JSON list of C-alpha atoms and ligand atoms in Angstrom, two decimals:
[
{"chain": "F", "resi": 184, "resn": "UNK", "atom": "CA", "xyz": [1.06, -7.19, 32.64]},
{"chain": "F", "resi": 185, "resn": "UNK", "atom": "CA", "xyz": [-0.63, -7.42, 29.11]},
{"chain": "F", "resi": 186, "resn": "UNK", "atom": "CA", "xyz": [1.41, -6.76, 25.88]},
{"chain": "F", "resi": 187, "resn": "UNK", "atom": "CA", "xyz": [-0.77, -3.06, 25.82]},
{"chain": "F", "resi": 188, "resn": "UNK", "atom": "CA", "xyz": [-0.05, -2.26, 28.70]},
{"chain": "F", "resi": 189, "resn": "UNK", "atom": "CA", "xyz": [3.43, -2.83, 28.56]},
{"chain": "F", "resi": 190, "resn": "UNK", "atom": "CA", "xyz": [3.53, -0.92, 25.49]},
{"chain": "F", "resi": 191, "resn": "UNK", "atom": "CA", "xyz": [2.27, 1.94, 27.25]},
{"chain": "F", "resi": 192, "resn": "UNK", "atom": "CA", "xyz": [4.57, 1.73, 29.71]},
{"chain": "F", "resi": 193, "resn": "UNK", "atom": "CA", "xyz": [7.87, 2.16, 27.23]},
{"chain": "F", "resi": 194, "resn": "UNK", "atom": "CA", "xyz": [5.51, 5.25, 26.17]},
{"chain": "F", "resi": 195, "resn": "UNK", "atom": "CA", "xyz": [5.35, 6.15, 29.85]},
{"chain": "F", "resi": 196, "resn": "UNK", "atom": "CA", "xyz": [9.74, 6.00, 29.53]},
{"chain": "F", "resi": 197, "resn": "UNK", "atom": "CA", "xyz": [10.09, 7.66, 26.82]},
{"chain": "F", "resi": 198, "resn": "UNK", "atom": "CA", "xyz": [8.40, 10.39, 28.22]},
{"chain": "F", "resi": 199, "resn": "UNK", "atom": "CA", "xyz": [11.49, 11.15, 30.23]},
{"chain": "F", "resi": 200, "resn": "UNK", "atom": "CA", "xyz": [13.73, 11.99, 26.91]},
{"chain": "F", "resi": 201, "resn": "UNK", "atom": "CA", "xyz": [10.41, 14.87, 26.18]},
{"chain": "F", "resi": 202, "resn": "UNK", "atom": "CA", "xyz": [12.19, 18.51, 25.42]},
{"chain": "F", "resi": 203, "resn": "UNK", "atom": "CA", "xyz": [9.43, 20.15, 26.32]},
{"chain": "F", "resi": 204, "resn": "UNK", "atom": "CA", "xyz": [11.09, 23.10, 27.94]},
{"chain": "F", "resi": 205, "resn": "UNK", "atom": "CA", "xyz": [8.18, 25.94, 26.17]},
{"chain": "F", "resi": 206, "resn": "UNK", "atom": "CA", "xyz": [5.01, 24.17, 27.49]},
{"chain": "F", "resi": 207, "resn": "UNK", "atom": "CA", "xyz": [6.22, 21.95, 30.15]},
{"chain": "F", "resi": 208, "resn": "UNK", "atom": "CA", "xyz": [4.01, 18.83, 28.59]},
{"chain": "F", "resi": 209, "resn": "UNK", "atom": "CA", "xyz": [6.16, 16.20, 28.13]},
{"chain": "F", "resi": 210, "resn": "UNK", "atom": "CA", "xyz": [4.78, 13.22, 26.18]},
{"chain": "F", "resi": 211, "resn": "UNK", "atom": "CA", "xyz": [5.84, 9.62, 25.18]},
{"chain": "F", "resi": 212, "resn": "UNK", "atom": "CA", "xyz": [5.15, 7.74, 22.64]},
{"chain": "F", "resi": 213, "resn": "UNK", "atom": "CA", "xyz": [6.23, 3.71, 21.57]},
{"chain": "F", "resi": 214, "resn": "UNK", "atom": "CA", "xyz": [5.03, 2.38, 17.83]},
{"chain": "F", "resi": 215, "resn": "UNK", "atom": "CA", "xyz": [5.02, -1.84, 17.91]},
{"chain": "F", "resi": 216, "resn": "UNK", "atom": "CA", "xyz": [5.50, -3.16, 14.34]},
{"chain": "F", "resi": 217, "resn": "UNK", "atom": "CA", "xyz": [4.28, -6.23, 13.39]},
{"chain": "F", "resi": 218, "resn": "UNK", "atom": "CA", "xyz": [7.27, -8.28, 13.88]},
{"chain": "F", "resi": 219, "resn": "UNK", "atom": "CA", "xyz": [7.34, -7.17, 17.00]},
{"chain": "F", "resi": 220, "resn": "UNK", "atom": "CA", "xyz": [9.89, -4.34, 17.23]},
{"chain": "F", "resi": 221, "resn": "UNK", "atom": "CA", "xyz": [9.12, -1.36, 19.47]},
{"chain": "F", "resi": 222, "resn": "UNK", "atom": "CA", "xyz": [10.04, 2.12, 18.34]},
{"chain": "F", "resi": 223, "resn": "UNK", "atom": "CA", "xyz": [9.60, 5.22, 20.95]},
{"chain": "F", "resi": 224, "resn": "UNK", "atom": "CA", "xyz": [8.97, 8.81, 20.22]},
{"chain": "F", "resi": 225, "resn": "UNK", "atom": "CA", "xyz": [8.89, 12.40, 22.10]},
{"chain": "F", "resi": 226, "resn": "UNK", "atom": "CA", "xyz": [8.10, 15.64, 21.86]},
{"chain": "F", "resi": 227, "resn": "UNK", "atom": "CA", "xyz": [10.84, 18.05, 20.63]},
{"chain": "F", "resi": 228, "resn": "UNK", "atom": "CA", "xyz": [10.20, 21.62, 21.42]},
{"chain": "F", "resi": 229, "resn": "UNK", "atom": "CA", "xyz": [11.73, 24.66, 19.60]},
{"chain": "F", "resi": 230, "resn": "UNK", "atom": "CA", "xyz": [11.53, 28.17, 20.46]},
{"chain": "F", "resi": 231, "resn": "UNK", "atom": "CA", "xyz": [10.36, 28.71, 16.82]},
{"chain": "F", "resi": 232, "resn": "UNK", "atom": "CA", "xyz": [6.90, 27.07, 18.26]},
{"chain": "F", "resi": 233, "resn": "UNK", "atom": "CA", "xyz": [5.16, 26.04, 15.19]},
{"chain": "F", "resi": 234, "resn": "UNK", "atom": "CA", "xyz": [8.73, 23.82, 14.99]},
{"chain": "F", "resi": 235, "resn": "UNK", "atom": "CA", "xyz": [8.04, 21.40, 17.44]},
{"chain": "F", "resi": 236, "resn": "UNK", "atom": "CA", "xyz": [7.01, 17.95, 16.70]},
{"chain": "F", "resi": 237, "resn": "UNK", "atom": "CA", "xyz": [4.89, 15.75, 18.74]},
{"chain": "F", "resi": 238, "resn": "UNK", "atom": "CA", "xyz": [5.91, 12.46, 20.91]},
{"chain": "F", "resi": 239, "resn": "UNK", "atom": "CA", "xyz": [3.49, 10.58, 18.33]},
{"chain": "F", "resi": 240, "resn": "UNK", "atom": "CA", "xyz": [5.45, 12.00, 14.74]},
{"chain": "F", "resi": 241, "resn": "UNK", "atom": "CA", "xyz": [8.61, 11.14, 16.57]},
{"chain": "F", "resi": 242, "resn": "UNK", "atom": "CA", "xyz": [8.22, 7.44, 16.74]},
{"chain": "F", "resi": 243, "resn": "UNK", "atom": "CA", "xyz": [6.23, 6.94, 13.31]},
{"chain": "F", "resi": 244, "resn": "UNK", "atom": "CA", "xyz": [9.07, 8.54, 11.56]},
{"chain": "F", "resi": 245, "resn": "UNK", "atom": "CA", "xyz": [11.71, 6.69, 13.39]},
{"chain": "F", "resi": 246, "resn": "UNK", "atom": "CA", "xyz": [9.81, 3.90, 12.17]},
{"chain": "F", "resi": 247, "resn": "UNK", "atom": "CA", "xyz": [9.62, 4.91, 8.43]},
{"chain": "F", "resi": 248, "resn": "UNK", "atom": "CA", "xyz": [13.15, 6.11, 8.17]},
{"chain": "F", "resi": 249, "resn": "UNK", "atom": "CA", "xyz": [14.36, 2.55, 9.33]},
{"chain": "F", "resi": 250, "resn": "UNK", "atom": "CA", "xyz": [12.07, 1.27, 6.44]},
{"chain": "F", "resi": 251, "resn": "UNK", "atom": "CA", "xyz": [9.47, -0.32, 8.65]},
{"chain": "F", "resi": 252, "resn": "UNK", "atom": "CA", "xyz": [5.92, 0.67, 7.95]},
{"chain": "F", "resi": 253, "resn": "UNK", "atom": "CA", "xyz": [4.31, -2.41, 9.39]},
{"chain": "F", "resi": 254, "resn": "UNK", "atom": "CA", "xyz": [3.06, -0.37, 12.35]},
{"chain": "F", "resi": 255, "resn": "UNK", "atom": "CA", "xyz": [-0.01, -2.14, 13.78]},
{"chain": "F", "resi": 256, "resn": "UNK", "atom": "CA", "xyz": [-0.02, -0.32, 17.82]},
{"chain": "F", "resi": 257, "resn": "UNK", "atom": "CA", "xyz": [0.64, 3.10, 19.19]},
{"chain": "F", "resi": 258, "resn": "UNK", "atom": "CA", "xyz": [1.14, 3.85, 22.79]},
{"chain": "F", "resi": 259, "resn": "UNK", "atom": "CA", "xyz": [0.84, 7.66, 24.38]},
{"chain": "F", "resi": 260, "resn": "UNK", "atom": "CA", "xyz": [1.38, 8.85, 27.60]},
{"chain": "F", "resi": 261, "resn": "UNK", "atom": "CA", "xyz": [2.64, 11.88, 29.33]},
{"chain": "F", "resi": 262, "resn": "UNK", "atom": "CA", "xyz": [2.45, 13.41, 32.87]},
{"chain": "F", "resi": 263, "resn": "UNK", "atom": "CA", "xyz": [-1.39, 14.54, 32.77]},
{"chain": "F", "resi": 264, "resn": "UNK", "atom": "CA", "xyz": [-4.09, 12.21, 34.71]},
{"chain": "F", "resi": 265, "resn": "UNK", "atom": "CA", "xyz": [-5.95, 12.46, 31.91]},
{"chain": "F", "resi": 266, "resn": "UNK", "atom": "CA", "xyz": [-5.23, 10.47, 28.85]},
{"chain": "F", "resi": 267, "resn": "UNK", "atom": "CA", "xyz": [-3.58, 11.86, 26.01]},
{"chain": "F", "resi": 268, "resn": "UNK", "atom": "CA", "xyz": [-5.14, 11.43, 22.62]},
{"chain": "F", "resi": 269, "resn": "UNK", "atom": "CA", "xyz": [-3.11, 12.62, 19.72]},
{"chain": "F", "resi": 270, "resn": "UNK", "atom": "CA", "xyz": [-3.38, 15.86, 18.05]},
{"chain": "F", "resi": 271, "resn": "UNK", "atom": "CA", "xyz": [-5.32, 17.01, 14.88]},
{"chain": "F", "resi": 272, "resn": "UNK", "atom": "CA", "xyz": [-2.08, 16.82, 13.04]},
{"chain": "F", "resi": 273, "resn": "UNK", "atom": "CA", "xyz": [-0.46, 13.73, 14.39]},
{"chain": "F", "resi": 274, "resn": "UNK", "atom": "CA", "xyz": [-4.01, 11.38, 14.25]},
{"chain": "F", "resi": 275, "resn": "UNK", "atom": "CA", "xyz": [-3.42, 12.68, 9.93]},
{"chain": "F", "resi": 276, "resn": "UNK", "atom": "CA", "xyz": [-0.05, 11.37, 9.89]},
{"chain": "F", "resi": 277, "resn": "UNK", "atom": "CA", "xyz": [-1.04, 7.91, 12.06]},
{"chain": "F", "resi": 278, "resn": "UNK", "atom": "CA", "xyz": [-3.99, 7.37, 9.81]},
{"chain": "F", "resi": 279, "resn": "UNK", "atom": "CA", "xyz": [-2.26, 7.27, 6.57]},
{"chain": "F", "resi": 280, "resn": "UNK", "atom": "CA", "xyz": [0.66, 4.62, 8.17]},
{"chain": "F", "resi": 281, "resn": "UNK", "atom": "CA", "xyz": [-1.35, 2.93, 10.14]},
{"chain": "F", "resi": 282, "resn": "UNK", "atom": "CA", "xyz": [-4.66, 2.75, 9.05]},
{"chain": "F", "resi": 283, "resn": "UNK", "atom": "CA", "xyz": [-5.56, -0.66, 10.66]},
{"chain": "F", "resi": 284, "resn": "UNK", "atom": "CA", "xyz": [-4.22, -0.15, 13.82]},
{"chain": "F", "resi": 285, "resn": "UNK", "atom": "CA", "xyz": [-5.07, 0.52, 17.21]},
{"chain": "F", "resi": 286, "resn": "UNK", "atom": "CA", "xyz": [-3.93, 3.68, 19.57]},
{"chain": "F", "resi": 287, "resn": "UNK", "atom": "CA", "xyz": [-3.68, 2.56, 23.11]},
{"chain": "F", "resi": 288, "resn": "UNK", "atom": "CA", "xyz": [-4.02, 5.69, 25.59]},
{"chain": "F", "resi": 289, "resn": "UNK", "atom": "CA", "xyz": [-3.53, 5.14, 29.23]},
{"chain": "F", "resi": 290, "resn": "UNK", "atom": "CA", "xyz": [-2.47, 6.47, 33.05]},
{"chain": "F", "resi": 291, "resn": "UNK", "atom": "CA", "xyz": [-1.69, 5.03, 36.46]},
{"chain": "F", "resi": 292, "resn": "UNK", "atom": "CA", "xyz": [-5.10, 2.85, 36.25]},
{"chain": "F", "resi": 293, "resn": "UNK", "atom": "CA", "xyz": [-6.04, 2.19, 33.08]},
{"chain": "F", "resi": 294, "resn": "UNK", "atom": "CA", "xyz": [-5.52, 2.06, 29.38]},
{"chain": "F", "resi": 295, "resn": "UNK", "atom": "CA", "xyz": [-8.17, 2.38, 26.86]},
{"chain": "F", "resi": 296, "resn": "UNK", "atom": "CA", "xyz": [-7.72, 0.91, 22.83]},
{"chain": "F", "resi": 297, "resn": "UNK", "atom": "CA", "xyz": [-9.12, 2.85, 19.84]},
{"chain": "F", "resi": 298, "resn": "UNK", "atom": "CA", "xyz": [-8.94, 1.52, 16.33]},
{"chain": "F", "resi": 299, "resn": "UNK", "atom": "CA", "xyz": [-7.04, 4.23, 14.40]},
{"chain": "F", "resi": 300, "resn": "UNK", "atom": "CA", "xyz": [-10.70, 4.98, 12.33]},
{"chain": "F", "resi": 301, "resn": "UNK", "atom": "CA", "xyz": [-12.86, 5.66, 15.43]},
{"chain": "F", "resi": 302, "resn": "UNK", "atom": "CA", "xyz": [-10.41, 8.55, 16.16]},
{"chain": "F", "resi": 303, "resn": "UNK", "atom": "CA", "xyz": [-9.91, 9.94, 12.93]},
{"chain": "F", "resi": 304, "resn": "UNK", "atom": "CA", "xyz": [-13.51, 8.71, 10.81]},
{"chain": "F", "resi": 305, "resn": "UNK", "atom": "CA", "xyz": [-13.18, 10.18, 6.97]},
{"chain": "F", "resi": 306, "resn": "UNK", "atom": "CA", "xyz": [-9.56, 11.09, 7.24]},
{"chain": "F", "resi": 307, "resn": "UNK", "atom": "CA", "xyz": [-7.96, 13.16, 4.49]},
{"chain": "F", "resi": 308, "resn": "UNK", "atom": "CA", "xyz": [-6.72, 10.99, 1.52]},
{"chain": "F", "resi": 309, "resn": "UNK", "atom": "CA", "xyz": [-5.74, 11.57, -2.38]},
{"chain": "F", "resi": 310, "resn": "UNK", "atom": "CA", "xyz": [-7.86, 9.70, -3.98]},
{"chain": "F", "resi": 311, "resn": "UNK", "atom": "CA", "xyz": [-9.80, 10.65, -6.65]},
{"chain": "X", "resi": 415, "resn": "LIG", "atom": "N1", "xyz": [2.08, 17.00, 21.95]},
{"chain": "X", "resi": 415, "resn": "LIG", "atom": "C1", "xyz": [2.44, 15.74, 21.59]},
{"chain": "X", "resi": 415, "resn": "LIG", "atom": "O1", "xyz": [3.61, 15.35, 21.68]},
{"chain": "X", "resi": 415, "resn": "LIG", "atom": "N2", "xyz": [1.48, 14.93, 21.09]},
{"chain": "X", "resi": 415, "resn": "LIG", "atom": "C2", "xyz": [0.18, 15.29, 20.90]},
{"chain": "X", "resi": 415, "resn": "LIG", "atom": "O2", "xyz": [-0.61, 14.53, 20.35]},
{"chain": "X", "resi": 415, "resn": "LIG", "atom": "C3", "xyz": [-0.30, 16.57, 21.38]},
{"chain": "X", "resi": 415, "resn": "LIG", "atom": "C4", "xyz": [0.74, 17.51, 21.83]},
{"chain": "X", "resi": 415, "resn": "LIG", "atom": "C5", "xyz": [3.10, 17.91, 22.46]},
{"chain": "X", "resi": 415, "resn": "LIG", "atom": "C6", "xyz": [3.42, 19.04, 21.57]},
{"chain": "X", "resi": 415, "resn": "LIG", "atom": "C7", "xyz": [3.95, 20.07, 22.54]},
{"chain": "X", "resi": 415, "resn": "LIG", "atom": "O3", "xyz": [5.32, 19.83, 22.75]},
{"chain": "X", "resi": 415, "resn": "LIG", "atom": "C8", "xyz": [3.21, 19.76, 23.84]},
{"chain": "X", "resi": 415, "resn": "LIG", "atom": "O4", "xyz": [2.65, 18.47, 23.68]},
{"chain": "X", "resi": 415, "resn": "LIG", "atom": "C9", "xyz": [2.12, 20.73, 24.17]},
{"chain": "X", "resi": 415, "resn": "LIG", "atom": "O5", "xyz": [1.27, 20.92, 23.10]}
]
């Protein structure tokens, strides 16, 4: 098994921690730094809707708030047979920490790599 796929396949565990109890779409998610270290992510749910926060937010932040930002791959899976591309919100949020990386969607069969700018082209920055 190749170092993406296996990636995608802590993604594919951490699925199982999802509280996704409002739209029954649990998702996974596992940021690899660049030294290696693997941090995983879900989707938590609230009955306040606009609350929840997606498997994808999860694991960057986990990753910022132990004062790595040297994330350089992002895995995402859930339970659809269709692969899982990150939301409007989160692909924001990955392109400002990890602007030279790569997203790695996947299933049973495959997995497919995008460099961060092919999914979010022109994203939204300060500069002046
Ligand atoms: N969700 C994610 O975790 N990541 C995405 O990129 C899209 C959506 C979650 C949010 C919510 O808990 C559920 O999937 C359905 O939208």
């Amino acid at each position: 098994m190749d170092d993406n796929r296996k990636l995608y396949e802590i993604a594919v565990m951490a699925k199982e921690n999802a509280y996704a109890p409002y739209s029954g779409f649990k998702v996974g998610a596992a940021a690899l730094t660049d030294d290696g270290i693997v941090y995983t992510g879900c989707n938590v749910e609230n009955s306040s809707y606009g609350a929840t926060i997606c498997a994808e937010r999860t694991a960057i932040a986990k990753a910022v708030s132990e004062g790595r930002r040297n994330i350089v791959k992002l895995a995402i899976a859930s339970d659809s047979k269709e692969y899982t591309y990150p939301c409007g919100i989160c692909r924001q949020v990955i392109s400002e920490l990890m602007p030279e990386g790569e997203i790695i969607v996947g299933n049973e069969d495959d997995i497919i790599i995008y460099k961060v700018s092919e999914l979010l082209p022109h994203a939204f920055t300060l500069d002046k």
